[in-house]
PDB file of C-alpha atoms in Angstrom:
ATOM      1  CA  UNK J 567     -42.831  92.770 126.843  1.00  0.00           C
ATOM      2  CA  UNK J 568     -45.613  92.948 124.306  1.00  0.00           C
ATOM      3  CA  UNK J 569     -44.859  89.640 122.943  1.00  0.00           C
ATOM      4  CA  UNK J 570     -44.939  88.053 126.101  1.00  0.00           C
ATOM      5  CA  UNK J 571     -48.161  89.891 127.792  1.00  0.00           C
ATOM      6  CA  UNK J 572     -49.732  88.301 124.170  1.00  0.00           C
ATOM      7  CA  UNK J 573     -48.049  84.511 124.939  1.00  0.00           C
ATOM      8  CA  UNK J 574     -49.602  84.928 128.467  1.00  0.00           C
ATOM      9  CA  UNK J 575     -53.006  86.251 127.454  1.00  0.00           C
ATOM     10  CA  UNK J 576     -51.953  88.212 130.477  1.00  0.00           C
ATOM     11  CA  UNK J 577     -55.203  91.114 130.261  1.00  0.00           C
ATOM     12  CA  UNK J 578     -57.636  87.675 130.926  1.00  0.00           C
ATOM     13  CA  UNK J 579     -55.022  86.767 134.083  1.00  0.00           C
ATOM     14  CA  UNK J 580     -54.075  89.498 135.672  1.00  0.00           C
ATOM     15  CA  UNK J 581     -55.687  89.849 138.226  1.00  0.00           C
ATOM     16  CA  UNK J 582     -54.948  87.666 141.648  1.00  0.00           C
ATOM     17  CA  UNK J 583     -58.343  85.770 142.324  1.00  0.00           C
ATOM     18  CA  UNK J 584     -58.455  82.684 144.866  1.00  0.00           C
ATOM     19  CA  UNK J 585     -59.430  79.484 143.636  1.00  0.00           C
ATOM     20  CA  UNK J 586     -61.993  77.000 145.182  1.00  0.00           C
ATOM     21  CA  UNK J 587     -59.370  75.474 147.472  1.00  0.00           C
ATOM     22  CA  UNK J 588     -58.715  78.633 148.747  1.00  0.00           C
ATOM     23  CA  UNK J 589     -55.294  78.887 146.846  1.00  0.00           C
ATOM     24  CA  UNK J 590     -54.018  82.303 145.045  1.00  0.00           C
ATOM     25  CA  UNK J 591     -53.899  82.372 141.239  1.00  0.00           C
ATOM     26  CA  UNK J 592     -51.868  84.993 139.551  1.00  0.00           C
ATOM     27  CA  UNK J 593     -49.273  85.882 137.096  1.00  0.00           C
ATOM     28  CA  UNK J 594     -45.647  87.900 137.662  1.00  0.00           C
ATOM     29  CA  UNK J 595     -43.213  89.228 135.248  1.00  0.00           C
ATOM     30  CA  UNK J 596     -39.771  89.710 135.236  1.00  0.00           C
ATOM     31  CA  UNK J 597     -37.090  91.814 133.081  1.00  0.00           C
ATOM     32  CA  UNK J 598     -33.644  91.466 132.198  1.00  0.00           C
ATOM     33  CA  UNK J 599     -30.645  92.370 130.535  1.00  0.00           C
ATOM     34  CA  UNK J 600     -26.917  91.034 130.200  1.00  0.00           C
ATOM     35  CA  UNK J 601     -23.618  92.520 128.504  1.00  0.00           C
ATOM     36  CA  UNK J 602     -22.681  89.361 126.208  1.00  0.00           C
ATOM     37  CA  UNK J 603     -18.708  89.918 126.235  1.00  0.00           C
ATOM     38  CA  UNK J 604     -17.134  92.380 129.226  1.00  0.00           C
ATOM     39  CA  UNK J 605     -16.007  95.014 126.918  1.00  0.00           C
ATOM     40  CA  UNK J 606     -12.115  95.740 127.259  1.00  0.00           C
ATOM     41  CA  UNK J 607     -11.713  93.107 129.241  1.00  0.00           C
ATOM     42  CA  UNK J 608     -12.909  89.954 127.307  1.00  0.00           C
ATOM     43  CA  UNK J 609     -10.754  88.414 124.780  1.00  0.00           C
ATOM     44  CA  UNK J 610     -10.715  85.650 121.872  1.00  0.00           C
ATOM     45  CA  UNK J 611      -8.148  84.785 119.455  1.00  0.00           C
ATOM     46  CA  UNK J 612      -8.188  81.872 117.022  1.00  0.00           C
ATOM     47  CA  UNK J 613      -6.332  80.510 114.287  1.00  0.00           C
ATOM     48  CA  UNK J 614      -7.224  79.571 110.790  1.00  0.00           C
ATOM     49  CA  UNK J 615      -5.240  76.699 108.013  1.00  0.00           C
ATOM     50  CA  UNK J 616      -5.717  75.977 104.626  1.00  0.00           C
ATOM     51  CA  UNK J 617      -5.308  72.486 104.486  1.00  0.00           C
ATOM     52  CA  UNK J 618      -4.449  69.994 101.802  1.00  0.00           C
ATOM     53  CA  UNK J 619      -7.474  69.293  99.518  1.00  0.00           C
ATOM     54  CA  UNK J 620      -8.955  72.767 100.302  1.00  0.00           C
ATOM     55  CA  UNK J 621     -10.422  72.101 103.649  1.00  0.00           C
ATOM     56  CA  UNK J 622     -10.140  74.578 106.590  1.00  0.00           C
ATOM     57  CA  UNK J 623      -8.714  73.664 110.248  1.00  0.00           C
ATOM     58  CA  UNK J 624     -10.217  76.449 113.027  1.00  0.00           C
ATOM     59  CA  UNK J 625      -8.335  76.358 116.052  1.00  0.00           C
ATOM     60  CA  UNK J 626     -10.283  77.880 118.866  1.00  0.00           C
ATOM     61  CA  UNK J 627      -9.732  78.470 122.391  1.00  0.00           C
ATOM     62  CA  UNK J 628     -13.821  78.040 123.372  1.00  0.00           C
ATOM     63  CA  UNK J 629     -15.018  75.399 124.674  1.00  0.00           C
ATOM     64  CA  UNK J 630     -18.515  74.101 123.590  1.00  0.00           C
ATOM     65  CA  UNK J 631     -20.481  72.976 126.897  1.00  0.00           C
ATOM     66  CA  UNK J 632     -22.984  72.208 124.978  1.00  0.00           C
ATOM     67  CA  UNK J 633     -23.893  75.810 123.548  1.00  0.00           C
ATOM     68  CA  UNK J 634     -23.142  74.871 119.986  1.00  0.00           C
ATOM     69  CA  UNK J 635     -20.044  77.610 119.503  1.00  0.00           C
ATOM     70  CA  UNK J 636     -17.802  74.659 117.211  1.00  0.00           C
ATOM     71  CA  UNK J 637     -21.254  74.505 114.994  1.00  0.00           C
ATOM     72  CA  UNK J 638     -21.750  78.549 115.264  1.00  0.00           C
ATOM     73  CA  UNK J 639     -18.250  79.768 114.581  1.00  0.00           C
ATOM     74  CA  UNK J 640     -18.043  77.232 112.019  1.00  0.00           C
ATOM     75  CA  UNK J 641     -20.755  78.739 110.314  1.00  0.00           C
ATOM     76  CA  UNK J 642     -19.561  82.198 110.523  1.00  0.00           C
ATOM     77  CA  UNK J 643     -16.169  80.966 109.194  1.00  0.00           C
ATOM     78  CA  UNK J 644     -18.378  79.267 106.142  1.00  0.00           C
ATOM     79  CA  UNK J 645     -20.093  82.342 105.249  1.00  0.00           C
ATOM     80  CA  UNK J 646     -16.905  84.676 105.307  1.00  0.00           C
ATOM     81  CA  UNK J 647     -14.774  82.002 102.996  1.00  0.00           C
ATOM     82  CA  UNK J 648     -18.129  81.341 100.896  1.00  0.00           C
ATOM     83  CA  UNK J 649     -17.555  77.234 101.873  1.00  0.00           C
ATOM     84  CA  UNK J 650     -20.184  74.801 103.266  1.00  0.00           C
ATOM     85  CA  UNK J 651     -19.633  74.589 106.904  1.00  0.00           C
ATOM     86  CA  UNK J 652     -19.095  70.701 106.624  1.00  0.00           C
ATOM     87  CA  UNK J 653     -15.542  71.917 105.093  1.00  0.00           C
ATOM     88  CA  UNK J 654     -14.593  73.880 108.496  1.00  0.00           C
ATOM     89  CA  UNK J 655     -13.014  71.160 110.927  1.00  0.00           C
ATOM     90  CA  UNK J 656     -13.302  72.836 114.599  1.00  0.00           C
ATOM     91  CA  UNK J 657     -10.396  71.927 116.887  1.00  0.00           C
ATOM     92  CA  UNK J 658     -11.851  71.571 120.099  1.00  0.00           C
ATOM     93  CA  UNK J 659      -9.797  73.426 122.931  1.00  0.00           C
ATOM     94  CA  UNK J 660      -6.765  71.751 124.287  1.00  0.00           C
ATOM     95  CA  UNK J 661      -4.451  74.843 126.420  1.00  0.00           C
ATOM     96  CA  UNK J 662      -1.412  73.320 125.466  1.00  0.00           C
ATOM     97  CA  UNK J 663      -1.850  74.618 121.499  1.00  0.00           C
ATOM     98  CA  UNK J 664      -4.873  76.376 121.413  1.00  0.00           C
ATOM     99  CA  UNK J 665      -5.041  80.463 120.596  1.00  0.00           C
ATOM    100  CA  UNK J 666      -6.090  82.054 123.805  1.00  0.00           C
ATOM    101  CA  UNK J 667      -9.768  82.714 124.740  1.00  0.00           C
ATOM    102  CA  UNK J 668     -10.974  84.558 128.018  1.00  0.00           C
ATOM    103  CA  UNK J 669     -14.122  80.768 127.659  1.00  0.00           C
ATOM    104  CA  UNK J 670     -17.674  80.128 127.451  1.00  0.00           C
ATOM    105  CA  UNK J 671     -19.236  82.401 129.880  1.00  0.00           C
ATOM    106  CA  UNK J 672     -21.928  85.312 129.717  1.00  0.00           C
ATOM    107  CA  UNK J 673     -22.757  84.195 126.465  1.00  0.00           C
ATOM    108  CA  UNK J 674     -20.080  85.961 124.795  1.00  0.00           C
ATOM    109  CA  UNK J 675     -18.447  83.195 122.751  1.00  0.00           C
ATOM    110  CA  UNK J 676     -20.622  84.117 119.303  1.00  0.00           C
ATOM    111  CA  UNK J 677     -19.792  87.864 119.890  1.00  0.00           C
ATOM    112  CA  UNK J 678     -16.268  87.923 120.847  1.00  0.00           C
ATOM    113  CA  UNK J 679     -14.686  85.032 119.413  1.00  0.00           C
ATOM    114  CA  UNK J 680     -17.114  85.099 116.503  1.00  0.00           C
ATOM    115  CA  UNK J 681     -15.859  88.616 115.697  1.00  0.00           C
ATOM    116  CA  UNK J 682     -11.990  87.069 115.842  1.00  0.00           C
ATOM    117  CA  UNK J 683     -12.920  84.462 113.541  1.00  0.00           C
ATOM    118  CA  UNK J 684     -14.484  87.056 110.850  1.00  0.00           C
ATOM    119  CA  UNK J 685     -10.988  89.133 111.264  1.00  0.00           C
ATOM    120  CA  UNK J 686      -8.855  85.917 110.744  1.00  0.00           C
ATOM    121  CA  UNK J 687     -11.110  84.633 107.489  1.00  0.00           C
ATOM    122  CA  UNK J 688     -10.457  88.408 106.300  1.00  0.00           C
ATOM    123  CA  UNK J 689      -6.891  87.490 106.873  1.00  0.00           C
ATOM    124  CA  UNK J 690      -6.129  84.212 105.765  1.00  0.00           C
ATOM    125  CA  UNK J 691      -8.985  85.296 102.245  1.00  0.00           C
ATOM    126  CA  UNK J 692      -5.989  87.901 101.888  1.00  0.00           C
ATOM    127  CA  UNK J 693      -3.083  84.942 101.894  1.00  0.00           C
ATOM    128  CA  UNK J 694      -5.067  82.882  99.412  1.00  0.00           C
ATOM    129  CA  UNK J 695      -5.408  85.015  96.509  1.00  0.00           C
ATOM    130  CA  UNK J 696      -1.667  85.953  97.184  1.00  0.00           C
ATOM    131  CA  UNK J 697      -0.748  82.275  96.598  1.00  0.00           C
ATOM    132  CA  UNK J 698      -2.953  81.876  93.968  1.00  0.00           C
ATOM    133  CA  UNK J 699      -1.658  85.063  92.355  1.00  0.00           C
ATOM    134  CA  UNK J 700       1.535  83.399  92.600  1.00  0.00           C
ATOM    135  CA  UNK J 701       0.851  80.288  91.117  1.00  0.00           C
ATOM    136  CA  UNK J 702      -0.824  81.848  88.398  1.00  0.00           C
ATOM    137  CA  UNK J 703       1.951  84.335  87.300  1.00  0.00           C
ATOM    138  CA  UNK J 704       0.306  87.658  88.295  1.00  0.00           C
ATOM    139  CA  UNK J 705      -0.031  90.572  90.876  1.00  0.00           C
ATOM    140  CA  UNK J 706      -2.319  89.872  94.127  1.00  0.00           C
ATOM    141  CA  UNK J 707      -4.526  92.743  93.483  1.00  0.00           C
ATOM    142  CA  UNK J 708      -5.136  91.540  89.622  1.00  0.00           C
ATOM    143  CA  UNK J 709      -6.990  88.688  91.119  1.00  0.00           C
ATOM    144  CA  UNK J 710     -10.482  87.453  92.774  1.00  0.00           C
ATOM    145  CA  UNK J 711     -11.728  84.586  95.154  1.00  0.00           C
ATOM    146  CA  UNK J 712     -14.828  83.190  95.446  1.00  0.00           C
ATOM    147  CA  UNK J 713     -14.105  80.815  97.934  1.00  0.00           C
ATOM    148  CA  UNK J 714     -13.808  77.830  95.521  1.00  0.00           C
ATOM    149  CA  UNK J 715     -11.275  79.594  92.647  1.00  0.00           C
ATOM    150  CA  UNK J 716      -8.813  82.081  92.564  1.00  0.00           C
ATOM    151  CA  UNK J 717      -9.079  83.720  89.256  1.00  0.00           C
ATOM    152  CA  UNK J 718      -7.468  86.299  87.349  1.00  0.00           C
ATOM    153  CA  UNK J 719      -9.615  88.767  85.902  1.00  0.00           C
ATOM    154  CA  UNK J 720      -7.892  90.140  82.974  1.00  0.00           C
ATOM    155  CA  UNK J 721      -7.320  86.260  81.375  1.00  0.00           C
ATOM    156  CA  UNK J 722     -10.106  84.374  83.119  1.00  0.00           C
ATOM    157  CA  UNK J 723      -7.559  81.997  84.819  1.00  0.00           C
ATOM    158  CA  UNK J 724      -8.173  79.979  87.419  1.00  0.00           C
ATOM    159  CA  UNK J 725      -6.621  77.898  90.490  1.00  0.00           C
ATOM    160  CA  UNK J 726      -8.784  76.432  92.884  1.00  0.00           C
ATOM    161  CA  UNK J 727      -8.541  75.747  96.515  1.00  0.00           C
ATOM    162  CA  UNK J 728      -8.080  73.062  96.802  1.00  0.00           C
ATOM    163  CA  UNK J 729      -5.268  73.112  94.389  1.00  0.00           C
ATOM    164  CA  UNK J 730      -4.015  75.813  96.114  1.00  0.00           C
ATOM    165  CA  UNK J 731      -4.120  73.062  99.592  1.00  0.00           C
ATOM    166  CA  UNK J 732      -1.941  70.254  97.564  1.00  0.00           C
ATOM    167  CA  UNK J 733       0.486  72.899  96.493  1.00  0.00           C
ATOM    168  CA  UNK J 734       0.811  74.104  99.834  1.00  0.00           C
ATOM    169  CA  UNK J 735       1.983  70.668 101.017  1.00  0.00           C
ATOM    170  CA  UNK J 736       3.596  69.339  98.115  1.00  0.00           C
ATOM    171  CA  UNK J 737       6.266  72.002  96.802  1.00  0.00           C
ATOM    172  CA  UNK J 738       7.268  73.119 100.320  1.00  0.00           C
ATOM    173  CA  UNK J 739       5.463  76.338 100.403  1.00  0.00           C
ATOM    174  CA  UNK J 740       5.220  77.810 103.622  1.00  0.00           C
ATOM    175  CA  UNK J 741       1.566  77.140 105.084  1.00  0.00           C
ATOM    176  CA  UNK J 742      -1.874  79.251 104.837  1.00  0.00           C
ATOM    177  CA  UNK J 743      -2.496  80.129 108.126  1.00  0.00           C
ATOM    178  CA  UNK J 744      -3.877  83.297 109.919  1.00  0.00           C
ATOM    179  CA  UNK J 745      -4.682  83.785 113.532  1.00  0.00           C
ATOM    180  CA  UNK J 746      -6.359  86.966 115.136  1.00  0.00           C
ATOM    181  CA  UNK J 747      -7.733  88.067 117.882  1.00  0.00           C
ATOM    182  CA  UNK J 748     -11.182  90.332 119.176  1.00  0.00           C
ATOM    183  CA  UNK J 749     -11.412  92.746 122.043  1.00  0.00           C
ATOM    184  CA  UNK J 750     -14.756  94.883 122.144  1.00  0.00           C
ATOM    185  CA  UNK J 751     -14.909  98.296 123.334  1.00  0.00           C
ATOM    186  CA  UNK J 752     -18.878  98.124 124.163  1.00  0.00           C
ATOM    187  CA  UNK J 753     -20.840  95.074 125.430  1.00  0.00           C
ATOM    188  CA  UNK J 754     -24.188  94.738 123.628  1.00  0.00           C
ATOM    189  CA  UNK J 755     -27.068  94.127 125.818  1.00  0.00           C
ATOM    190  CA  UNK J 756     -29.577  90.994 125.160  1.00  0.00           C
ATOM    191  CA  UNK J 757     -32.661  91.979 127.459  1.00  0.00           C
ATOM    192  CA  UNK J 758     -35.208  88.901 128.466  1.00  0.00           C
ATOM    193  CA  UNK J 759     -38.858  89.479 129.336  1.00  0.00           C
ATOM    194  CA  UNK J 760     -40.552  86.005 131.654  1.00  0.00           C
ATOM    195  CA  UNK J 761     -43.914  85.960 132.359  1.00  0.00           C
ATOM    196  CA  UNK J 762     -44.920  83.037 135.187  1.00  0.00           C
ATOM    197  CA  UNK J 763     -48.354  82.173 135.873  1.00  0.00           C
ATOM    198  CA  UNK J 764     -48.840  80.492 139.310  1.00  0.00           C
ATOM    199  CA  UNK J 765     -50.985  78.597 141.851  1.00  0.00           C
ATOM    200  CA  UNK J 766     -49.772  79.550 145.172  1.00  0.00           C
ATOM    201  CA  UNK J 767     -51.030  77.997 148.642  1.00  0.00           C
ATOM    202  CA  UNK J 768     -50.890  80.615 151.438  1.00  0.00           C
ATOM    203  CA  UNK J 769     -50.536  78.062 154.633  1.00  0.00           C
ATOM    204  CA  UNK J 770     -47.631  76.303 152.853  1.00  0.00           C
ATOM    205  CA  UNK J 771     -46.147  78.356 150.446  1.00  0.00           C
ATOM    206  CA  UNK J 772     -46.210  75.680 148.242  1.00  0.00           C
ATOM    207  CA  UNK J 773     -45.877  77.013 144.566  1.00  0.00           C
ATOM    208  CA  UNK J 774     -47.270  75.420 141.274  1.00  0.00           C
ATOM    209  CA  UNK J 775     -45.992  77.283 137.923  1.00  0.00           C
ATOM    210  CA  UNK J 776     -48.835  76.135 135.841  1.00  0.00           C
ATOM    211  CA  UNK J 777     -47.554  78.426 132.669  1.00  0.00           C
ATOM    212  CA  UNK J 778     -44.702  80.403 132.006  1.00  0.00           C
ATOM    213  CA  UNK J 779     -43.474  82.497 128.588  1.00  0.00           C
ATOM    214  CA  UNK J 780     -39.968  83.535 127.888  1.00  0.00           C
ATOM    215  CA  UNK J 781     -39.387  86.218 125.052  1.00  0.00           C
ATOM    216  CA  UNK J 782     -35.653  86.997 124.507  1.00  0.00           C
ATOM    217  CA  UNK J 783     -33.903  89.525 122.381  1.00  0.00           C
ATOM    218  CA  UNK J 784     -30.777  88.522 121.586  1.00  0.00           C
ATOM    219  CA  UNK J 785     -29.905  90.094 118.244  1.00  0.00           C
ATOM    220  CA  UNK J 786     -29.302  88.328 115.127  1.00  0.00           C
ATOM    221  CA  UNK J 787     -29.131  84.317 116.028  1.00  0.00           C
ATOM    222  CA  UNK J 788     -26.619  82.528 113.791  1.00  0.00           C
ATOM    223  CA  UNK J 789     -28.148  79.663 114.723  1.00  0.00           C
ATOM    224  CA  UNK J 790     -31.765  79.758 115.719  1.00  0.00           C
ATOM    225  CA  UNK J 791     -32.531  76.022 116.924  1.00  0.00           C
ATOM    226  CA  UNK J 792     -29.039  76.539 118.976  1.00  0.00           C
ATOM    227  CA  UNK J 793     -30.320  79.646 120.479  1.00  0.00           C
ATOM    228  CA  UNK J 794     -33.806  78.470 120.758  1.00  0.00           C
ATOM    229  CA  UNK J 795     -32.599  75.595 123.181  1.00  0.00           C
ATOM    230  CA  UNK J 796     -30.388  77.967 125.419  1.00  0.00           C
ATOM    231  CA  UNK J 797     -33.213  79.978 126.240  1.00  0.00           C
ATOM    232  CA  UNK J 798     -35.323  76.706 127.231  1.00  0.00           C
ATOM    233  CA  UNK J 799     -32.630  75.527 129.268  1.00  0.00           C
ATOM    234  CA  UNK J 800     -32.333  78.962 130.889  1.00  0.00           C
ATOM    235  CA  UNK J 801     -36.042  79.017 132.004  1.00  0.00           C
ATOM    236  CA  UNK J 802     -35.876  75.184 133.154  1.00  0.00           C
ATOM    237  CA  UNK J 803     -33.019  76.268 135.608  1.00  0.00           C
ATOM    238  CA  UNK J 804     -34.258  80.141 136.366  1.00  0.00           C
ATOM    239  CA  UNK J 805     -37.911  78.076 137.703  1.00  0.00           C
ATOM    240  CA  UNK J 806     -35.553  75.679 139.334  1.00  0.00           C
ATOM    241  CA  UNK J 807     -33.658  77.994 141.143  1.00  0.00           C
ATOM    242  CA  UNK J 808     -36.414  80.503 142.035  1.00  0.00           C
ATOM    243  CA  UNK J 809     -38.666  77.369 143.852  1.00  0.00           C
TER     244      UNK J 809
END
């Protein structure tokens, strides 16, 4: 609210005052606040491959409308497996073979499935360093990955991923894959303050919004441009709706 009564220079238009052609001029706010994910009721599950020549295949049951979720959850799969996000292919939802997801609603898709991709990087970071403990002749827990090598720490041995991908598909191994899935207990509240400034004309009720500020709290954006453009599309179609 403080951010927005300084965006609005509301103090200098607060008060209602008519203008020369006998409209009103004033300003109005407006607060609010979502749950982003129904908790215990919302659900996301995805699914995770190591691929030949180390690249990753997420399988998601989202769809991106346009929100940016394949670029988001990509990212958060990049920064768990310490990989550029260029080497996470997104498999866009098909229901046939996709993991199941409850969709891209109430802006829940970064918190829910998000959370189900960090569990299934966890699990699939697991699988790789037991291959790669197996293909270098030692225990899983006498081994680290750093998202490029798997390397024992005793010797200073190393296998890399992508190694680790061709072996996969070459010698018949059984396939690096994880899948799990994210139900939250609590919904965690984004809270919007908008701020309109207005030209209204008593005899018609004709409205002109000749400024308007939107200040939104929505956490920690993993992608701020993304974000940025949701909340400008949400004001174009809350001004929309409310003339």
């Amino acid at each position: 609210m403080k951010t927005a009564k300084e965006m609005m220079d509301w103090d200098n238009k607060a008060a209602v005052h008519t203008l020369p052609n006998g409209h009103l001029h004033g300003v109005g706010v407006a607060l609010a606040m979502q749950g982003s994910g129904i908790s215990h009721v919302d659900i996301a599950a995805v699914e995770l491959r190591l691929n030949d020549d180390g690249f990753y295949t997420l399988l998601v049951g989202c769809t991106d409308m346009g929100t940016g979720c394949d670029t988001i959850l990509a990212q958060m799969a990049a920064e768990c497996l310490e990989c550029k996000p260029e080497e996470v292919v997104v498999f866009g939802v098909d229901t046939d073979i996709s993991p199941y997801d409850c969709g891209s609603y109430a802006s829940s898709t970064t918190y829910v499935t998000g959370q189900a991709v960090v569990k299934t990087c966890e699990s699939l970071r697991k699988k790789i360093c037991e291959r790669g403990a197996e293909y270098l002749g030692c225990k899983p827990e006498d081994v680290d990955f750093d998202g490029e090598y798997v390397t024992e720490l005793a010797t200073g041995k190393q296998i890399s991923r992508s190694q680790i991908g061709n072996n996969v598909m070459c010698f018949s191994n059984a396939p690096l894959s994880a899948s799990e899935a994210f139900s939250s207990p609590v919904s965690p509240p984004p809270f919007m303050v908008g701020m309109a400034e207005v030209e209204v004309d008593t005899e018609t009720g004709e409205v002109d919004v000749l400024d308007y500020v939107a200040v939104v709290d929505c956490g920690t954006p993993i992608n701020p441009n993304l974000a940025r453009v949701q909340t400008e599309g949400g004001i174009a179609q809350g001004i929309g709706m409310a003339l």
